[in-house]
């Protein structure tokens, strides 16, 4: 008799577990997939034009990627700077913070589905930027003390970085398709610059201003912190 009771209890536990798993899976079958445009990219020091794609594959977890074309911007003028072309790739894992706003849910002010889609999130970001630029600068040979004045050069630059970001989305349309996303965070990046056509034994003469907070020049290989603050327009497919 006891063995039958144990057997029935095991069957009941398995049935409840299977039902819970089924309901849990059902909650996540409606994924939120969307495209986005970075509206801040047009005013960045390296103008970024591109599109992002996101997929919220569970109630809490999502991934986001963005690929942008980089070009010289008309809003910032650099002395001796001629051209710039490249790309930037972003990848983020996002974890949504689902607060339990039960009073608002009970009153019908917000629905559980909309609450889940508009909750704030925290994410981990990886970014890789590559661009080629041409400019003119002064170079010196430390052995012969010979100087090249306003020497035109071509350079490749790679920048790799990571950050923690915080974000929130806002509803822009009644059907919830159009959304506004705002993210901001803190991270660090390392930039590597290689000059392609420089004669042997010559080094660039780097002149820095007295302001310690001034960002490094485009031609410097340097590590530094960065603050990824961005506004995006999103279109959700579901």
PDB file of N, CA and C in Angstrom, residues 8-54:
ATOM      1  N   UNK A   8       1.917   7.019  -6.585  1.00  0.00           N
ATOM      2  CA  UNK A   8       0.932   8.048  -6.952  1.00  0.00           C
ATOM      3  C   UNK A   8       1.466   9.456  -6.690  1.00  0.00           C
ATOM      4  N   UNK A   9       2.200   9.601  -5.586  1.00  0.00           N
ATOM      5  CA  UNK A   9       2.777  10.916  -5.274  1.00  0.00           C
ATOM      6  C   UNK A   9       3.804  11.323  -6.324  1.00  0.00           C
ATOM      7  N   UNK A  10       4.593  10.349  -6.791  1.00  0.00           N
ATOM      8  CA  UNK A  10       5.578  10.655  -7.843  1.00  0.00           C
ATOM      9  C   UNK A  10       4.894  11.053  -9.135  1.00  0.00           C
ATOM     10  N   UNK A  11       3.823  10.336  -9.491  1.00  0.00           N
ATOM     11  CA  UNK A  11       3.083  10.680 -10.699  1.00  0.00           C
ATOM     12  C   UNK A  11       2.487  12.077 -10.599  1.00  0.00           C
ATOM     13  N   UNK A  12       1.940  12.407  -9.424  1.00  0.00           N
ATOM     14  CA  UNK A  12       1.347  13.737  -9.229  1.00  0.00           C
ATOM     15  C   UNK A  12       2.405  14.826  -9.357  1.00  0.00           C
ATOM     16  N   UNK A  13       3.575  14.581  -8.743  1.00  0.00           N
ATOM     17  CA  UNK A  13       4.656  15.576  -8.824  1.00  0.00           C
ATOM     18  C   UNK A  13       5.124  15.767 -10.254  1.00  0.00           C
ATOM     19  N   UNK A  14       5.257  14.668 -10.990  1.00  0.00           N
ATOM     20  CA  UNK A  14       5.685  14.768 -12.383  1.00  0.00           C
ATOM     21  C   UNK A  14       4.656  15.485 -13.226  1.00  0.00           C
ATOM     22  N   UNK A  15       3.372  15.208 -12.944  1.00  0.00           N
ATOM     23  CA  UNK A  15       2.302  15.870 -13.695  1.00  0.00           C
ATOM     24  C   UNK A  15       2.292  17.370 -13.450  1.00  0.00           C
ATOM     25  N   UNK A  16       2.457  17.758 -12.171  1.00  0.00           N
ATOM     26  CA  UNK A  16       2.485  19.188 -11.845  1.00  0.00           C
ATOM     27  C   UNK A  16       3.694  19.865 -12.457  1.00  0.00           C
ATOM     28  N   UNK A  17       4.826  19.163 -12.433  1.00  0.00           N
ATOM     29  CA  UNK A  17       6.043  19.736 -13.026  1.00  0.00           C
ATOM     30  C   UNK A  17       5.890  19.912 -14.519  1.00  0.00           C
ATOM     31  N   UNK A  18       5.293  18.911 -15.175  1.00  0.00           N
ATOM     32  CA  UNK A  18       5.086  19.000 -16.619  1.00  0.00           C
ATOM     33  C   UNK A  18       4.123  20.124 -16.958  1.00  0.00           C
ATOM     34  N   UNK A  19       3.066  20.275 -16.144  1.00  0.00           N
ATOM     35  CA  UNK A  19       2.093  21.342 -16.399  1.00  0.00           C
ATOM     36  C   UNK A  19       2.733  22.708 -16.210  1.00  0.00           C
ATOM     37  N   UNK A  20       3.569  22.835 -15.152  1.00  0.00           N
ATOM     38  CA  UNK A  20       4.254  24.103 -14.910  1.00  0.00           C
ATOM     39  C   UNK A  20       5.189  24.438 -16.061  1.00  0.00           C
ATOM     40  N   UNK A  21       5.938  23.396 -16.512  1.00  0.00           N
ATOM     41  CA  UNK A  21       6.847  23.623 -17.640  1.00  0.00           C
ATOM     42  C   UNK A  21       6.080  24.013 -18.883  1.00  0.00           C
ATOM     43  N   UNK A  22       4.889  23.396 -19.085  1.00  0.00           N
ATOM     44  CA  UNK A  22       4.084  23.725 -20.255  1.00  0.00           C
ATOM     45  C   UNK A  22       3.598  25.159 -20.194  1.00  0.00           C
ATOM     46  N   UNK A  23       3.113  25.573 -19.006  1.00  0.00           N
ATOM     47  CA  UNK A  23       2.651  26.951 -18.851  1.00  0.00           C
ATOM     48  C   UNK A  23       3.809  27.929 -18.994  1.00  0.00           C
ATOM     49  N   UNK A  24       4.989  27.533 -18.454  1.00  0.00           N
ATOM     50  CA  UNK A  24       6.159  28.402 -18.547  1.00  0.00           C
ATOM     51  C   UNK A  24       6.557  28.587 -20.008  1.00  0.00           C
ATOM     52  N   UNK A  25       6.515  27.502 -20.781  1.00  0.00           N
ATOM     53  CA  UNK A  25       6.855  27.595 -22.195  1.00  0.00           C
ATOM     54  C   UNK A  25       5.836  28.447 -22.936  1.00  0.00           C
ATOM     55  N   UNK A  26       4.579  28.318 -22.551  1.00  0.00           N
ATOM     56  CA  UNK A  26       3.524  29.078 -23.216  1.00  0.00           C
ATOM     57  C   UNK A  26       3.707  30.574 -23.024  1.00  0.00           C
ATOM     58  N   UNK A  27       4.225  30.951 -21.860  1.00  0.00           N
ATOM     59  CA  UNK A  27       4.426  32.377 -21.582  1.00  0.00           C
ATOM     60  C   UNK A  27       5.462  32.976 -22.524  1.00  0.00           C
ATOM     61  N   UNK A  28       6.414  32.154 -22.971  1.00  0.00           N
ATOM     62  CA  UNK A  28       7.530  32.680 -23.734  1.00  0.00           C
ATOM     63  C   UNK A  28       7.418  32.431 -25.227  1.00  0.00           C
ATOM     64  N   UNK A  29       6.277  31.884 -25.684  1.00  0.00           N
ATOM     65  CA  UNK A  29       6.146  31.633 -27.114  1.00  0.00           C
ATOM     66  C   UNK A  29       5.935  32.918 -27.906  1.00  0.00           C
ATOM     67  N   UNK A  30       5.428  33.964 -27.242  1.00  0.00           N
ATOM     68  CA  UNK A  30       5.218  35.245 -27.923  1.00  0.00           C
ATOM     69  C   UNK A  30       6.476  36.090 -27.762  1.00  0.00           C
ATOM     70  N   UNK A  31       7.403  35.949 -28.678  1.00  0.00           N
ATOM     71  CA  UNK A  31       8.649  36.684 -28.589  1.00  0.00           C
ATOM     72  C   UNK A  31       8.479  38.105 -29.111  1.00  0.00           C
ATOM     73  N   UNK A  32       9.316  38.982 -28.592  1.00  0.00           N
ATOM     74  CA  UNK A  32       9.304  40.360 -29.065  1.00  0.00           C
ATOM     75  C   UNK A  32      10.534  40.567 -29.943  1.00  0.00           C
ATOM     76  N   UNK A  33      10.324  40.671 -31.225  1.00  0.00           N
ATOM     77  CA  UNK A  33      11.391  40.898 -32.184  1.00  0.00           C
ATOM     78  C   UNK A  33      11.220  42.290 -32.788  1.00  0.00           C
ATOM     79  N   UNK A  34      12.307  43.018 -32.941  1.00  0.00           N
ATOM     80  CA  UNK A  34      12.188  44.401 -33.388  1.00  0.00           C
ATOM     81  C   UNK A  34      13.436  44.832 -34.135  1.00  0.00           C
ATOM     82  N   UNK A  35      13.268  45.904 -34.915  1.00  0.00           N
ATOM     83  CA  UNK A  35      14.364  46.603 -35.577  1.00  0.00           C
ATOM     84  C   UNK A  35      14.485  47.993 -34.957  1.00  0.00           C
ATOM     85  N   UNK A  36      15.664  48.572 -35.013  1.00  0.00           N
ATOM     86  CA  UNK A  36      15.875  49.877 -34.395  1.00  0.00           C
ATOM     87  C   UNK A  36      16.845  50.707 -35.216  1.00  0.00           C
ATOM     88  N   UNK A  37      16.750  52.019 -35.026  1.00  0.00           N
ATOM     89  CA  UNK A  37      17.656  52.980 -35.650  1.00  0.00           C
ATOM     90  C   UNK A  37      18.247  53.853 -34.548  1.00  0.00           C
ATOM     91  N   UNK A  38      19.557  54.014 -34.559  1.00  0.00           N
ATOM     92  CA  UNK A  38      20.255  54.836 -33.584  1.00  0.00           C
ATOM     93  C   UNK A  38      20.172  56.300 -34.020  1.00  0.00           C
ATOM     94  N   UNK A  39      19.339  57.067 -33.351  1.00  0.00           N
ATOM     95  CA  UNK A  39      19.146  58.471 -33.735  1.00  0.00           C
ATOM     96  C   UNK A  39      20.324  59.349 -33.330  1.00  0.00           C
ATOM     97  N   UNK A  40      21.117  58.924 -32.345  1.00  0.00           N
ATOM     98  CA  UNK A  40      22.278  59.710 -31.921  1.00  0.00           C
ATOM     99  C   UNK A  40      23.471  59.538 -32.845  1.00  0.00           C
ATOM    100  N   UNK A  41      23.423  58.521 -33.724  1.00  0.00           N
ATOM    101  CA  UNK A  41      24.577  58.230 -34.561  1.00  0.00           C
ATOM    102  C   UNK A  41      24.959  59.350 -35.504  1.00  0.00           C
ATOM    103  N   UNK A  42      23.985  60.168 -35.910  1.00  0.00           N
ATOM    104  CA  UNK A  42      24.263  61.232 -36.874  1.00  0.00           C
ATOM    105  C   UNK A  42      25.085  62.371 -36.287  1.00  0.00           C
ATOM    106  N   UNK A  43      25.113  62.499 -34.964  1.00  0.00           N
ATOM    107  CA  UNK A  43      25.840  63.605 -34.333  1.00  0.00           C
ATOM    108  C   UNK A  43      27.058  63.108 -33.560  1.00  0.00           C
ATOM    109  N   UNK A  44      27.417  61.842 -33.706  1.00  0.00           N
ATOM    110  CA  UNK A  44      28.609  61.329 -33.045  1.00  0.00           C
ATOM    111  C   UNK A  44      29.866  61.832 -33.766  1.00  0.00           C
ATOM    112  N   UNK A  45      31.026  61.873 -33.069  1.00  0.00           N
ATOM    113  CA  UNK A  45      32.268  62.314 -33.733  1.00  0.00           C
ATOM    114  C   UNK A  45      32.599  61.512 -34.980  1.00  0.00           C
ATOM    115  N   UNK A  46      32.297  60.221 -34.981  1.00  0.00           N
ATOM    116  CA  UNK A  46      32.357  59.403 -36.197  1.00  0.00           C
ATOM    117  C   UNK A  46      30.915  59.061 -36.547  1.00  0.00           C
ATOM    118  N   UNK A  47      30.374  59.720 -37.533  1.00  0.00           N
ATOM    119  CA  UNK A  47      28.954  59.574 -37.852  1.00  0.00           C
ATOM    120  C   UNK A  47      28.616  58.120 -38.147  1.00  0.00           C
ATOM    121  N   UNK A  48      27.618  57.590 -37.443  1.00  0.00           N
ATOM    122  CA  UNK A  48      27.233  56.188 -37.566  1.00  0.00           C
ATOM    123  C   UNK A  48      25.838  56.087 -38.171  1.00  0.00           C
ATOM    124  N   UNK A  49      25.738  55.366 -39.278  1.00  0.00           N
ATOM    125  CA  UNK A  49      24.464  55.146 -39.957  1.00  0.00           C
ATOM    126  C   UNK A  49      24.241  53.637 -40.054  1.00  0.00           C
ATOM    127  N   UNK A  50      23.212  53.138 -39.396  1.00  0.00           N
ATOM    128  CA  UNK A  50      23.008  51.701 -39.412  1.00  0.00           C
ATOM    129  C   UNK A  50      21.685  51.302 -38.790  1.00  0.00           C
ATOM    130  N   UNK A  51      21.554  50.013 -38.519  1.00  0.00           N
ATOM    131  CA  UNK A  51      20.313  49.457 -37.998  1.00  0.00           C
ATOM    132  C   UNK A  51      20.626  48.362 -36.988  1.00  0.00           C
ATOM    133  N   UNK A  52      19.743  48.238 -36.005  1.00  0.00           N
ATOM    134  CA  UNK A  52      19.892  47.207 -34.992  1.00  0.00           C
ATOM    135  C   UNK A  52      18.748  46.218 -35.046  1.00  0.00           C
ATOM    136  N   UNK A  53      18.951  45.074 -34.427  1.00  0.00           N
ATOM    137  CA  UNK A  53      17.941  44.032 -34.362  1.00  0.00           C
ATOM    138  C   UNK A  53      17.949  43.430 -32.964  1.00  0.00           C
ATOM    139  N   UNK A  54      16.762  43.240 -32.394  1.00  0.00           N
ATOM    140  CA  UNK A  54      16.652  42.658 -31.065  1.00  0.00           C
ATOM    141  C   UNK A  54      15.655  41.526 -31.025  1.00  0.00           C
TER     142      UNK A  54
END
